[in-house]
Amino acid sequence: MVEKVNIPEISQKHLHGIKDLTIEDINKILDLSSFFKLSNKEKDKNHPILKGRTIINLFFEPSTRTLISFEIAAKRLGADVINMNIEGSSLRKGESLHDTAQTLGAMNPDLVVIRHGVDDASKKIAEIVNCPVINAGEGINEHPTQALLDAYTIIDNKRSLENITVSICGDLEHSRVARSNYYLLKKMKSNVRFVYPEFFKPKDLDKYEVETFTSLEEGIADADIVMMLRIQNERISDMKLPSKELYFEQFGLTYEKLKLAKPEALVLHPGPINRNVEIEDRLADDIDKSVINEQVENGVAVRMACLSMMVK
Ligand code: CP
């Protein structure tokens, strides 16, 4: 028997970034995610509250976790989902993003999910289509649903975000995951540290009120959460990186280095992982230390919560 669920309102029509959300919005999304996480363990995972609604997933950059979990989330809510095939679309005949959005908007979708390489792509699309838009990761700006699922995962394990120390480590310069997590964790009163090798120092560092470290060992000392980031090779053209072996030696997370964090510290990574570059292979799979698979599982529940709250 499918349990009836109350869907709360949030303050925003679109989900462009965590920056726009209130603490109340975040708590409502996380509370509703708890409901969907439980229901996702049932045989019947469906809550057809979006029956008859149409959702378009418009992914201009590769994705496994975000795209598939948005699709699963929409289907479990009963929506009709279209994953637009960018390679087979008229974009490849030179149609602009503006005209693509206008064309899709004319088909009356109820929500558009967009991933794009440009920092304000979700806002540009929202100005054209007549429905809510969710940013599924854009440029180096934000990846709000990733931060929400990370927050959910931390709370699930640590009970609260308040007063915990979260060290966000690695390619801070190119990471939209780091930026969304920063905004969320600061709103929820966590202590946030940015830990990066000098060549990944964020150019916009003066925007963030964080402790900064250029040594991984110092940056994760006594941390509750060690959040490792993927090296965003696709956004790096103007710098020479050290070899993978040297990066791992200096900035990869190992069992040995993790001993410097709190004994019960947890390891997060948004994925996909560069194994034995950002994180020791065995550590990534060690379910006593790593919650990477929980992050993926929670992504479905969080995206069900976001879709059900935003489709009107
Ligand atoms: N974390 C994340 O955005 O992964 P994908 O690129 O696989 O969606």
XYZ file of C-alpha atoms in Angstrom, residues 80-278:
199
model
C 7.009 10.961 -18.261
C 10.748 11.552 -18.731
C 12.611 12.523 -21.871
C 16.415 12.357 -21.831
C 17.357 14.596 -24.736
C 20.105 13.082 -26.869
C 22.344 16.103 -27.442
C 24.463 14.345 -30.094
C 21.393 13.449 -32.145
C 19.719 16.841 -31.720
C 19.587 19.934 -33.910
C 22.248 21.483 -31.654
C 24.640 19.482 -33.840
C 23.212 21.328 -36.870
C 24.145 24.596 -35.212
C 20.908 25.437 -33.352
C 21.636 27.748 -30.429
C 20.930 27.021 -26.763
C 18.340 29.827 -26.846
C 16.471 28.312 -29.798
C 16.746 24.813 -28.308
C 15.180 26.048 -25.068
C 12.450 27.904 -26.960
C 11.662 24.744 -28.935
C 11.526 22.536 -25.852
C 9.477 25.171 -24.000
C 6.891 25.107 -26.803
C 6.262 21.436 -25.993
C 5.002 22.413 -22.518
C 7.292 20.427 -20.205
C 6.516 20.660 -16.480
C 10.178 20.821 -15.478
C 13.597 20.919 -17.161
C 16.760 19.521 -15.572
C 19.920 20.925 -17.129
C 23.628 20.119 -16.923
C 25.885 22.473 -18.839
C 29.458 23.749 -18.977
C 28.451 27.408 -18.652
C 28.062 28.968 -15.191
C 24.601 30.539 -15.627
C 23.053 28.057 -18.086
C 20.134 27.126 -15.810
C 19.141 30.790 -15.403
C 19.327 31.370 -19.161
C 17.073 28.355 -19.809
C 14.650 29.463 -17.069
C 14.187 32.828 -18.819
C 12.933 30.997 -21.916
C 10.949 27.915 -20.838
C 7.723 28.446 -18.948
C 8.384 25.901 -16.169
C 10.731 25.275 -13.226
C 14.379 24.499 -14.024
C 16.793 22.474 -11.887
C 20.538 22.966 -12.237
C 22.125 19.494 -12.378
C 25.656 20.933 -12.379
C 26.806 23.971 -14.375
C 30.350 25.137 -15.093
C 32.199 25.791 -11.851
C 29.176 27.545 -10.375
C 26.924 25.115 -8.474
C 25.656 21.528 -8.338
C 22.887 21.991 -5.780
C 21.359 18.502 -5.716
C 24.841 17.057 -5.092
C 25.255 19.263 -2.007
C 21.769 18.289 -0.819
C 22.529 14.574 -1.122
C 25.894 15.103 0.569
C 24.147 16.921 3.433
C 21.576 14.138 3.676
C 24.361 11.539 3.837
C 26.249 13.422 6.542
C 23.126 13.930 8.679
C 22.143 10.284 8.226
C 25.476 9.281 9.752
C 26.293 12.167 12.124
C 22.752 13.332 13.086
C 23.483 17.030 12.440
C 25.551 19.394 10.328
C 25.941 21.923 13.121
C 29.476 22.324 14.515
C 30.957 19.465 12.526
C 34.191 20.058 10.624
C 34.049 19.284 6.908
C 37.318 19.345 4.956
C 36.666 19.751 1.229
C 39.844 18.581 -0.478
C 41.417 18.626 -3.933
C 40.492 20.528 -7.098
C 38.720 23.442 -5.408
C 39.367 25.730 -8.369
C 37.140 23.841 -10.813
C 34.578 22.281 -8.453
C 30.895 23.216 -8.534
C 30.369 20.484 -5.906
C 32.678 22.345 -3.510
C 30.859 25.644 -4.053
C 27.374 24.210 -3.466
C 28.615 22.328 -0.409
C 30.226 25.506 0.919
C 26.938 27.450 0.701
C 24.922 24.646 2.252
C 27.324 23.789 5.069
C 27.815 27.446 6.041
C 24.032 27.975 6.195
C 23.771 24.902 8.435
C 26.606 26.104 10.725
C 29.290 23.536 9.916
C 32.975 24.440 10.060
C 34.160 24.357 6.462
C 37.772 23.959 5.387
C 39.133 24.262 1.840
C 42.162 22.018 1.372
C 43.947 22.254 -1.984
C 47.360 22.036 -3.585
C 48.574 25.522 -4.558
C 47.792 24.949 -8.259
C 44.116 24.299 -7.410
C 43.697 27.463 -5.315
C 40.265 28.888 -6.268
C 40.552 32.195 -8.136
C 37.464 33.444 -6.275
C 38.768 32.413 -2.835
C 38.041 35.848 -1.330
C 34.287 35.078 -1.659
C 34.447 32.275 0.916
C 34.797 32.447 4.695
C 36.804 29.294 5.261
C 39.992 28.061 6.830
C 42.383 27.151 4.016
C 45.188 24.576 3.925
C 47.657 23.540 1.254
C 48.678 20.382 3.117
C 46.182 17.500 3.084
C 47.543 16.197 6.380
C 46.978 19.541 8.129
C 43.658 20.161 6.388
C 42.030 16.927 7.523
C 43.410 16.934 11.084
C 40.506 16.251 13.499
C 37.930 16.572 10.713
C 34.551 14.810 11.028
C 34.087 14.597 7.272
C 36.722 14.347 4.559
C 35.132 15.217 1.236
C 37.503 14.408 -1.630
C 36.913 16.040 -5.023
C 37.433 14.757 -8.528
C 40.145 16.437 -10.592
C 38.054 18.170 -13.273
C 40.367 17.343 -16.187
C 37.756 18.513 -18.708
C 37.979 22.071 -17.277
C 41.772 22.215 -17.143
C 43.632 23.543 -20.155
C 45.907 26.254 -18.826
C 47.970 24.428 -16.203
C 50.432 21.582 -16.067
C 49.444 19.068 -13.437
C 51.861 16.757 -11.632
C 51.833 13.078 -12.620
C 49.014 10.946 -11.175
C 51.561 9.193 -8.956
C 52.914 12.456 -7.552
C 49.422 13.894 -7.023
C 48.417 10.742 -5.129
C 51.552 10.869 -3.005
C 51.015 14.515 -2.062
C 47.264 14.921 -2.184
C 45.617 11.512 -2.384
C 43.680 10.269 0.638
C 45.066 7.034 2.103
C 44.265 4.978 5.211
C 47.455 6.348 6.717
C 46.524 10.010 6.195
C 42.916 9.422 7.283
C 44.218 8.500 10.757
C 44.817 12.249 11.257
C 41.074 12.945 11.055
C 38.703 12.009 13.901
C 38.651 8.216 14.486
C 35.029 8.029 13.312
C 35.572 10.406 10.359
C 33.727 9.568 7.142
C 34.963 9.869 3.571
C 32.764 11.342 0.826
C 33.436 11.741 -2.887
C 30.864 12.933 -5.455
C 32.182 10.512 -8.081
C 33.307 9.500 -10.556
C 36.491 8.623 -8.661
C 39.992 8.620 -10.077
C 41.154 5.658 -7.998
C 44.662 5.825 -6.576
C 44.829 9.475 -7.620
C 42.302 11.243 -5.369
